[in-house]
XYZ file of C-alpha atoms in Angstrom:
684
model
C 45.412 108.914 42.825
C 48.555 108.417 40.338
C 49.416 112.163 40.593
C 49.158 112.048 44.510
C 51.557 108.890 44.623
C 54.020 110.993 42.360
C 53.950 113.819 44.565
C 54.514 111.668 47.655
C 57.466 109.600 46.037
C 59.105 113.205 45.075
C 58.791 114.490 48.421
C 60.497 111.215 50.187
C 63.063 111.290 47.409
C 63.730 115.134 48.377
C 63.903 114.563 51.895
C 66.471 111.565 51.996
C 68.640 113.415 49.732
C 69.193 116.343 52.347
C 72.384 114.463 53.886
C 74.045 113.790 50.501
C 73.273 117.119 48.498
C 73.545 119.767 51.109
C 70.961 122.492 52.252
C 70.535 123.655 48.158
C 68.387 120.763 47.736
C 65.546 122.436 49.028
C 66.723 126.149 49.137
C 65.138 126.974 46.341
C 61.997 125.231 46.388
C 60.294 124.973 49.763
C 60.238 127.621 52.596
C 61.085 125.008 55.266
C 60.270 126.829 58.425
C 56.978 127.114 56.824
C 56.185 123.632 55.708
C 58.061 121.279 58.008
C 56.910 120.861 61.519
C 60.015 121.309 63.996
C 59.699 119.586 67.516
C 61.896 120.380 70.463
C 63.715 117.103 71.658
C 63.404 116.994 75.440
C 65.299 113.758 76.455
C 67.319 110.887 74.714
C 67.314 107.723 76.861
C 70.283 105.147 75.913
C 69.948 101.839 77.651
C 73.087 99.627 77.732
C 75.014 97.543 80.585
C 77.405 99.154 82.934
C 80.735 97.822 82.934
C 82.205 98.226 86.213
C 85.648 96.887 85.963
C 88.054 96.435 82.790
C 90.766 93.971 82.426
C 94.193 96.341 81.370
C 97.451 94.666 81.234
C 98.546 92.788 84.751
C 95.176 94.553 86.518
C 91.886 96.252 86.323
C 90.773 99.427 85.898
C 87.391 100.551 87.637
C 85.589 103.806 87.139
C 82.949 105.395 89.003
C 81.810 107.612 86.322
C 78.604 106.700 84.489
C 76.784 104.814 87.450
C 74.441 106.472 89.967
C 75.232 104.006 92.407
C 78.878 105.615 93.339
C 77.275 109.460 93.123
C 77.546 111.365 96.431
C 79.205 108.622 98.079
C 82.436 108.802 100.178
C 85.625 107.154 99.003
C 85.163 104.728 101.712
C 81.676 103.673 100.586
C 82.881 103.780 96.884
C 85.696 100.997 97.775
C 83.473 98.778 99.377
C 80.982 98.752 96.714
C 83.826 98.375 94.141
C 84.331 95.556 91.973
C 86.976 92.993 92.862
C 87.578 94.389 96.353
C 86.082 93.302 99.686
C 86.156 95.120 103.357
C 87.066 93.174 106.487
C 87.142 95.634 109.492
C 89.324 98.214 109.117
C 91.109 97.220 105.676
C 90.171 96.290 102.280
C 91.294 93.163 100.182
C 91.395 92.115 96.494
C 89.424 88.961 96.007
C 92.023 86.350 96.078
C 94.474 88.221 98.114
C 94.652 88.362 102.164
C 94.981 92.278 102.280
C 95.563 95.215 100.050
C 98.104 98.192 99.971
C 96.439 101.785 99.602
C 98.225 103.865 97.228
C 96.616 107.653 96.434
C 97.950 109.304 92.878
C 100.711 106.415 92.442
C 102.307 107.060 96.197
C 101.462 104.705 99.146
C 99.347 106.137 101.922
C 100.892 107.331 104.919
C 97.993 106.237 107.117
C 96.527 102.666 107.729
C 93.783 100.876 109.475
C 91.023 103.152 111.166
C 93.016 106.543 110.441
C 92.904 105.356 106.681
C 89.389 104.770 106.771
C 88.709 108.204 108.461
C 90.678 109.909 105.813
C 88.944 108.111 102.937
C 85.636 108.995 104.335
C 86.247 112.618 104.154
C 87.119 112.403 100.329
C 84.227 111.952 97.848
C 83.885 109.590 94.614
C 83.462 112.906 92.559
C 87.362 113.602 93.015
C 88.454 110.263 91.739
C 89.159 109.587 87.976
C 89.497 106.163 88.272
C 90.575 102.856 90.453
C 93.676 100.756 89.197
C 93.317 97.099 91.003
C 96.499 95.163 90.914
C 96.265 91.782 92.320
C 99.843 90.533 91.467
C 101.431 94.214 91.306
C 104.923 94.109 89.346
C 108.567 94.979 90.519
C 107.557 98.584 90.276
C 104.824 97.895 93.306
C 106.873 95.841 95.340
C 104.703 94.790 98.462
C 103.749 91.828 100.618
C 103.266 88.656 98.311
C 99.953 88.185 99.965
C 98.760 91.531 99.166
C 97.641 93.567 96.261
C 97.751 97.187 95.377
C 94.730 99.502 95.173
C 95.863 103.076 93.438
C 93.040 105.762 93.634
C 93.950 108.134 90.767
C 91.974 111.408 91.544
C 91.196 114.120 89.304
C 93.651 117.335 88.823
C 92.104 120.800 89.565
C 93.653 124.411 89.100
C 90.576 126.111 90.128
C 90.854 128.625 93.012
C 88.662 127.683 95.994
C 88.408 125.909 99.318
C 86.449 122.723 100.360
C 86.180 121.202 103.844
C 84.348 118.102 105.534
C 83.806 117.688 109.201
C 82.183 114.466 110.742
C 81.309 112.981 114.108
C 80.922 109.499 114.614
C 79.157 108.175 117.684
C 79.541 104.403 118.721
C 77.908 102.097 121.346
C 79.092 98.519 121.363
C 79.976 97.262 124.953
C 81.452 100.779 125.565
C 80.763 104.156 124.282
C 83.122 105.609 121.436
C 83.557 108.166 119.353
C 85.601 109.683 116.676
C 85.933 113.285 115.250
C 87.638 114.079 111.588
C 88.016 116.691 109.413
C 89.686 117.433 105.847
C 90.397 121.129 104.534
C 91.618 121.994 101.183
C 92.639 125.114 99.540
C 93.460 125.552 95.941
C 95.295 129.061 95.135
C 96.092 128.394 91.223
C 98.830 126.090 90.927
C 99.368 125.398 94.470
C 96.944 122.966 96.768
C 97.189 122.474 100.260
C 95.170 119.949 102.459
C 95.135 119.469 106.360
C 93.586 116.500 107.815
C 92.824 115.659 111.531
C 91.315 112.642 113.164
C 90.697 111.986 116.944
C 88.759 109.282 118.700
C 88.024 108.134 122.414
C 87.250 104.616 122.103
C 86.961 101.350 124.214
C 86.753 97.622 123.399
C 86.791 94.195 125.076
C 87.774 90.792 123.922
C 87.799 87.717 125.297
C 90.783 84.678 124.683
C 91.422 81.359 125.799
C 94.073 78.983 124.844
C 94.742 75.606 125.528
C 98.063 73.959 125.007
C 98.646 70.028 124.857
C 102.207 69.584 125.015
C 101.383 65.812 126.113
C 97.658 64.679 126.596
C 98.096 63.910 130.296
C 99.207 67.853 131.295
C 97.244 70.566 129.438
C 97.937 74.275 129.938
C 95.239 77.039 130.033
C 95.430 80.581 129.157
C 92.240 82.788 129.419
C 92.018 86.383 129.325
C 89.253 89.098 129.382
C 90.442 92.376 128.702
C 89.108 96.071 128.000
C 91.245 98.484 126.424
C 90.861 102.549 126.009
C 92.538 104.185 123.197
C 92.818 107.844 122.349
C 94.423 107.848 118.922
C 95.487 111.243 117.344
C 96.421 111.537 113.534
C 97.140 114.761 111.345
C 98.386 115.168 107.994
C 99.455 118.113 106.211
C 100.127 118.022 102.358
C 100.643 120.435 99.677
C 101.288 120.238 95.865
C 102.943 122.778 93.678
C 101.873 122.351 89.594
C 104.304 124.090 87.002
C 104.175 123.449 83.463
C 105.947 119.867 83.081
C 106.571 119.442 86.780
C 104.517 118.360 90.229
C 106.129 119.239 93.332
C 104.563 117.633 96.551
C 105.223 117.058 100.247
C 103.282 115.353 102.778
C 104.022 115.143 106.385
C 101.866 112.785 108.859
C 101.851 112.462 112.640
C 100.316 109.933 114.480
C 99.947 109.205 118.199
C 98.274 106.450 120.203
C 97.529 106.356 123.815
C 96.220 102.970 125.134
C 95.517 101.738 128.595
C 94.432 98.064 128.948
C 93.589 95.843 131.759
C 93.150 92.174 131.862
C 91.302 89.985 134.339
C 91.506 86.246 135.035
C 94.585 85.422 133.024
C 95.797 82.219 134.163
C 98.786 80.059 133.383
C 98.342 76.271 135.107
C 95.664 77.917 137.127
C 97.494 81.075 138.763
C 95.256 84.042 138.295
C 96.564 87.421 138.243
C 95.772 90.868 136.539
C 98.126 92.705 134.033
C 97.797 96.342 133.592
C 99.372 97.812 130.127
C 100.150 101.397 129.350
C 100.947 102.152 125.533
C 102.319 105.307 123.978
C 103.350 105.314 120.380
C 104.386 108.333 118.186
C 104.557 107.975 114.324
C 106.246 110.439 111.749
C 106.237 110.364 108.378
C 107.786 112.573 105.789
C 107.101 112.020 101.726
C 108.440 114.274 99.186
C 107.853 113.992 95.486
C 108.471 114.978 91.935
C 106.549 114.292 88.936
C 107.991 115.525 85.501
C 107.768 115.078 82.110
C 110.816 115.058 79.694
C 109.654 114.468 76.236
C 108.313 110.809 75.887
C 109.456 109.936 79.194
C 107.450 110.394 82.644
C 109.961 110.576 85.571
C 108.787 110.264 89.063
C 110.934 110.694 91.995
C 110.114 109.982 95.603
C 111.712 110.101 99.131
C 109.878 108.429 102.407
C 110.886 109.097 105.911
C 109.246 107.112 108.388
C 109.921 107.163 112.411
C 108.099 105.035 114.848
C 108.607 105.217 118.594
C 106.582 102.494 120.844
C 106.289 102.363 124.731
C 104.862 99.503 126.178
C 104.653 99.299 129.868
C 103.453 96.284 131.875
C 102.701 95.472 135.439
C 101.524 92.072 136.804
C 99.774 92.014 139.945
C 100.201 88.409 141.522
C 101.432 87.292 144.858
C 104.229 89.971 144.376
C 103.804 92.845 141.616
C 106.277 92.542 138.703
C 106.957 94.737 135.723
C 108.046 94.524 132.143
C 108.633 97.011 129.306
C 109.379 97.216 125.939
C 110.784 100.394 124.263
C 111.513 100.217 120.716
C 111.980 102.137 117.402
C 111.637 101.982 113.989
C 113.411 103.846 111.222
C 112.827 103.566 107.220
C 114.751 105.552 104.763
C 113.477 105.109 101.200
C 114.514 106.640 97.773
C 112.641 105.307 94.710
C 113.098 106.515 90.601
C 110.515 105.367 88.238
C 110.499 106.210 84.504
C 108.148 105.535 81.644
C 109.082 106.018 78.083
C 106.377 105.735 75.126
C 108.245 104.214 72.195
C 104.948 104.192 70.192
C 101.115 104.185 70.269
C 101.235 100.697 71.423
C 104.504 100.104 73.268
C 105.340 101.458 76.484
C 108.719 100.921 78.715
C 109.140 100.949 82.433
C 111.901 100.871 84.493
C 113.341 102.161 87.636
C 115.441 101.313 90.870
C 114.817 102.052 94.704
C 116.921 101.836 98.008
C 115.283 100.815 101.328
C 116.881 100.824 104.753
C 115.151 99.680 107.799
C 116.672 99.956 110.881
C 115.211 98.787 114.327
C 116.057 98.770 117.982
C 114.142 97.475 121.312
C 115.211 97.764 124.978
C 113.135 95.511 126.945
C 113.353 94.344 130.750
C 111.778 91.760 132.768
C 111.777 92.390 136.581
C 115.624 92.548 137.035
C 116.652 90.958 133.396
C 117.274 93.593 130.798
C 118.139 93.215 127.009
C 118.799 95.608 124.052
C 118.818 94.166 120.376
C 119.058 95.823 117.076
C 117.940 94.773 113.740
C 119.166 96.414 110.238
C 118.206 95.787 106.946
C 119.220 96.787 103.365
C 117.288 96.557 100.024
C 117.843 97.558 96.538
C 116.109 96.474 93.540
C 115.930 97.341 89.955
C 113.288 96.483 87.283
C 112.582 96.693 83.969
C 108.845 96.052 82.491
C 107.317 96.522 79.243
C 103.699 96.862 77.666
C 103.177 95.736 74.160
C 99.856 95.426 72.133
C 99.471 93.331 69.012
C 95.866 93.960 67.732
C 93.808 92.414 70.257
C 96.921 91.024 72.272
C 98.351 92.491 75.177
C 101.579 91.501 76.502
C 103.103 92.806 80.006
C 106.083 91.473 81.410
C 109.325 91.937 83.060
C 112.255 91.257 85.259
C 113.170 92.374 88.953
C 116.419 92.109 90.363
C 116.501 92.396 94.428
C 118.991 92.153 97.052
C 118.406 92.030 100.501
C 121.314 92.162 103.357
C 120.214 91.652 106.819
C 122.072 92.160 110.212
C 120.163 90.589 113.373
C 122.044 91.180 116.257
C 125.495 90.403 114.519
C 124.120 87.655 112.438
C 124.618 88.613 108.869
C 122.730 87.306 105.782
C 122.758 88.230 102.305
C 119.742 87.115 99.818
C 119.612 87.584 96.125
C 116.564 87.079 93.948
C 115.413 87.171 90.103
C 111.891 87.749 89.882
C 110.050 87.284 86.318
C 106.517 88.411 85.601
C 104.433 87.966 82.516
C 100.641 88.192 81.615
C 98.903 87.906 78.153
C 95.891 89.392 77.736
C 93.518 88.695 75.053
C 90.710 91.303 74.293
C 87.676 90.285 72.030
C 84.023 91.296 72.200
C 83.284 88.085 74.213
C 85.617 89.232 77.029
C 89.188 89.338 77.884
C 91.115 86.078 78.357
C 94.533 86.160 80.304
C 97.152 84.010 81.398
C 99.758 85.042 84.051
C 102.899 84.101 86.085
C 104.455 85.835 88.620
C 107.085 85.208 91.467
C 107.866 87.155 94.452
C 110.063 87.124 97.676
C 108.749 88.397 100.959
C 110.798 88.880 104.134
C 109.615 88.747 107.400
C 106.929 91.082 108.370
C 108.786 93.093 111.025
C 105.532 94.637 111.972
C 104.478 91.482 112.903
C 107.428 89.874 114.277
C 108.867 91.950 117.514
C 112.749 91.643 118.324
C 112.001 91.271 121.967
C 109.496 88.914 123.674
C 105.737 89.671 123.991
C 104.743 88.540 127.250
C 101.184 87.138 127.368
C 102.109 86.309 131.279
C 104.875 85.892 133.224
C 104.962 82.242 132.261
C 104.235 82.818 128.722
C 105.844 84.777 125.777
C 105.443 85.004 121.931
C 109.156 85.624 120.636
C 109.799 86.974 117.164
C 112.142 85.830 114.907
C 113.711 87.834 112.251
C 116.111 85.035 111.292
C 113.555 83.083 109.481
C 114.155 82.474 105.673
C 112.374 84.956 103.222
C 109.137 83.369 101.637
C 109.250 82.914 97.855
C 106.122 82.653 96.006
C 104.969 81.527 92.756
C 101.883 82.360 91.071
C 100.192 80.908 87.740
C 96.789 82.006 86.990
C 94.239 81.618 84.182
C 91.446 84.269 84.122
C 88.329 85.395 82.110
C 86.484 88.447 82.388
C 83.551 90.313 80.568
C 81.725 93.385 82.114
C 80.545 92.652 85.258
C 81.887 88.998 85.616
C 85.361 88.041 86.482
C 86.735 84.483 87.151
C 90.030 82.832 87.499
C 91.790 79.495 88.014
C 94.891 79.812 89.995
C 97.971 77.954 91.331
C 99.847 79.181 94.139
C 102.959 77.897 95.805
C 104.981 79.526 98.660
C 108.460 77.766 99.407
C 109.463 78.441 103.044
C 106.225 80.101 104.475
C 106.365 80.897 108.049
C 103.659 80.197 110.839
C 103.552 80.312 114.450
C 104.046 77.654 116.789
C 104.414 76.552 120.626
C 106.948 75.264 122.479
C 107.400 74.242 126.191
C 110.910 75.536 127.826
C 111.329 74.716 131.618
C 107.543 74.883 132.330
C 107.006 77.961 130.344
C 104.993 78.368 127.222
C 106.991 80.146 124.221
C 105.399 80.905 121.148
C 107.502 81.665 117.960
C 107.597 81.559 114.432
C 109.334 78.906 111.934
C 109.221 78.194 108.406
C 107.162 75.369 106.994
C 108.553 73.227 104.061
C 105.915 74.415 101.454
C 102.288 75.463 100.939
C 100.149 74.705 97.463
C 97.012 75.993 96.680
C 94.731 75.036 93.578
C 91.505 77.048 93.311
C 88.923 79.561 91.526
C 87.945 83.071 92.654
C 84.291 84.118 90.967
C 82.858 87.564 91.263
C 80.021 89.127 89.816
C 78.424 92.621 90.260
C 75.083 93.635 88.743
C 72.678 96.157 88.904
C 69.137 94.764 88.927
C 67.741 97.925 88.623
C 68.675 101.878 88.890
C 67.588 101.241 92.901
C 69.550 97.939 93.475
C 73.339 96.964 92.976
C 74.897 94.056 94.375
C 77.940 92.102 94.042
C 79.154 88.622 95.363
C 82.656 86.874 95.544
C 83.622 83.306 95.955
C 87.102 82.117 96.742
C 87.384 78.301 97.080
C 90.860 76.092 96.891
C 92.365 72.907 97.868
C 95.147 73.547 100.131
C 98.123 71.252 100.887
C 100.665 72.118 103.267
C 103.682 70.256 104.059
C 104.863 71.051 107.814
C 108.214 69.480 107.931
C 109.247 65.838 109.475
C 106.466 63.994 107.392
C 103.650 65.934 108.674
C 101.297 67.174 106.067
C 97.603 68.873 106.229
C 95.079 69.254 103.483
C 91.717 70.885 103.521
C 89.028 72.623 101.382
C 88.857 76.203 101.883
C 85.774 78.753 100.935
C 85.588 82.541 101.364
C 82.516 84.462 100.455
C 81.815 88.011 100.651
C 78.867 90.397 99.338
C 77.705 93.910 99.468
C 73.982 95.283 98.114
C 73.153 98.936 97.853
C 69.312 99.837 97.906
C 67.919 102.951 97.074
C 64.951 103.597 98.973
C 63.759 106.912 97.225
C 63.757 108.240 93.560
C 65.560 111.685 94.900
C 68.628 109.957 96.067
C 68.042 111.090 99.583
C 67.667 107.637 101.321
C 69.584 104.630 100.543
C 70.912 101.452 102.672
C 74.028 99.539 102.194
C 74.185 95.616 103.001
C 77.738 93.879 103.672
C 78.719 89.857 104.720
C 81.536 88.176 104.562
C 82.262 84.526 106.004
C 85.209 82.195 106.038
C 83.888 78.937 106.289
C 86.128 76.205 108.331
C 89.412 75.306 106.595
C 93.137 74.064 107.360
C 96.156 75.864 105.929
C 99.510 76.651 107.222
C 99.029 74.157 110.060
C 95.824 76.255 111.246
C 92.295 74.539 111.530
C 90.000 77.611 111.349
C 86.039 77.751 112.192
C 83.749 80.560 112.936
C 84.565 83.657 111.436
C 81.685 85.840 109.751
C 80.249 89.330 109.874
C 76.835 90.629 108.770
C 76.455 94.565 108.877
C 74.103 97.184 107.481
C 73.732 101.201 107.330
C 71.319 103.493 106.346
C 72.364 106.766 104.533
C 70.108 109.771 104.708
C 71.228 113.131 102.734
C 69.484 115.630 104.804
C 70.766 118.585 102.431
C 72.460 117.294 99.149
C 76.073 117.423 98.739
C 76.130 119.177 102.180
C 74.500 117.281 105.197
C 74.699 113.629 105.688
C 73.671 111.179 108.293
C 74.409 107.431 108.589
C 73.297 104.895 110.943
C 75.157 101.616 110.991
C 75.351 98.446 112.630
C 78.497 96.117 112.536
C 78.730 92.586 112.966
C 74.918 92.375 113.412
C 74.623 88.654 114.681
C 77.823 88.658 116.442
C 79.475 86.237 114.348
C 82.853 87.828 114.415
C 84.742 85.168 116.270
C 87.954 83.308 115.738
C 88.450 79.562 116.793
C 91.401 77.624 115.317
C 93.754 74.582 116.309
C 97.402 74.543 115.429
C 99.072 71.276 115.196
C 103.279 70.822 115.228
C 104.579 67.995 116.147
C 103.412 66.809 119.691
C 101.887 70.090 120.592
C 98.555 71.020 119.752
C 96.899 74.066 120.803
C 93.215 75.549 121.024
C 92.506 78.935 120.652
C 89.205 80.544 121.028
C 88.687 84.417 120.512
C 85.689 86.880 120.768
C 85.925 90.403 119.420
C 83.968 93.265 120.740
C 82.763 94.070 117.034
C 79.104 94.330 117.405
C 78.334 98.088 117.577
C 75.748 100.500 116.526
C 77.064 104.406 115.097
C 75.732 107.577 114.155
C 77.572 109.540 111.708
C 77.033 113.270 110.821
C 79.162 114.669 107.895
C 78.996 118.179 106.562
C 80.689 119.568 103.559
C 81.057 123.175 102.449
C 82.964 124.181 99.342
C 83.005 126.747 96.544
C 85.719 124.945 94.482
C 84.894 123.934 91.224
C 84.625 120.367 90.382
C 88.038 118.630 88.879
C 88.563 118.325 85.425
C 91.428 116.295 84.207
C 93.444 113.077 84.909
C 96.496 113.270 86.750
C 97.904 110.105 84.824
C 100.362 108.991 87.938
C 102.449 106.144 87.607
C 102.265 103.618 91.023
C 105.323 104.009 93.357
C 105.626 102.206 96.645
C 107.905 102.305 99.855
C 108.863 99.103 100.670
C 107.756 97.248 103.822
C 107.050 100.225 106.160
C 105.947 98.775 109.690
C 101.995 99.160 109.657
C 100.651 101.347 112.342
């Protein structure tokens, strides 16, 4: 017995000596292939929590890689399920922001709204390396200060081949509609070409009612129930030529919109009539860029030209027929240079400058009255940013100088601003803790404010006001993030924020915009993404804040604001052939900027069936299932009160068939693009 124990101990000693002494330990003692049993290891399962978003500098980085929930999804669906993002209609927003600007490989998308959603639906999450989410973008990413930036960084590929996607979406709400889109991509060694097109034939209806109280004794009411028929067409052609240290690219987008609209039972002071509207818009966007590598410096040059022509003709059928038209044009020229220099493994310097020229002109008339107005804005800015790591501490910050010259019908104004930004991030095993301050300036969004009046009726008009003061915003936030949890305490202050209000002139209703004194918000953003199992993923976000608005002349409003949104993905079979997606958002009653809002919510669901894996896919969706997407709000300014009630035709059922064909290999490496921007291009 003792001898057997000695032999056993000797064998254990020899086996554990192998890693230390090498193969020679047993080479002369035992024939391993005859003595030791060899088993084939079929599978290794490593269980860990998937981290969907990681805090990096002044933003977040999200990767779809490694999560089974994003595999095989379109990019539109991937962003809908992406942490920190919420979807509302045809746009995305970053939690805590009203909306977000979409960038692809560091350059602003040349499409917006339903066109952009159609484009994202033709792309796959498999083409994406990572997503960069910036709630408060720096001077390099100049945008509206109530917006954030979502930068989609795709993978690079030098493989030769082609890929195409064709889809058709048939919808039924109150009216039938159809949308067809297609994407074709061709790779020829170092040359990549892409062609995209989308066309729709859709109808929708809406009910709108507004009651004005200029005094309690004489309310004025406007009601409208209208139907709109649209035929938008968008095409895009882009190409990239990859050299050793250069990437040259060009993109051209053309979009046309034809809309016919008729409104019934429109009334002011109980005078009914019918309004017929004929709209014809055409947009052209040219984007040329060059990314090059010069030693430790990466240089990005971007030129963007935007031209939009609008034609709107209205006819009012009353006792006598009257006509009104509004024809205008936007032109934007933008040049931007960005550079990034690596001064060390943990020190990066970013700097650049840009110039932007916006010119607008409009020719409008009502009956026998006609007028022309022109507006020009020149903007120049320069920035320097740095990112430095000290062990677990990251310091990101910089300074932007911005100069703007405005000329509105001969009224000239100049504005100069210094805009600092700093973010301190501490990364530990227990999570990331950050403290950030950001200052931003925002001129009037001229895509929303028209130079000419927009006639609601012959006795009612909405007049834009480009002479408003710029809005200056200050952001202070303290946040924490770990894995799938993100929480942020914030303080926001807006000086000279603008808001719409109504007045009465000679019995007519004139709505316009004015600057309020200030708006302050104290609140909390809280978000959580979690996979309960391999077949159930969910995310939920809650934004809450106390809002205080000084309207001017001693008027003040305050309220508690709450916004809730969430998504869920459920896999219905083990072979990933069938899954369902749920989406919900709700804006609870609140007051902000002189507006008292209520009754806004939407619940949607879709079922996806992969008929042929990676090739043929069918999606059945129901939008606004409970028909909750309504807007009711009250505006109070001085002695004027207005009550608004809008009902949107958003409840519909759709069936989408998507077919993909390809012989192209999957992408391999990261493009590593820097984010550029084009300042304040009017939205389509």
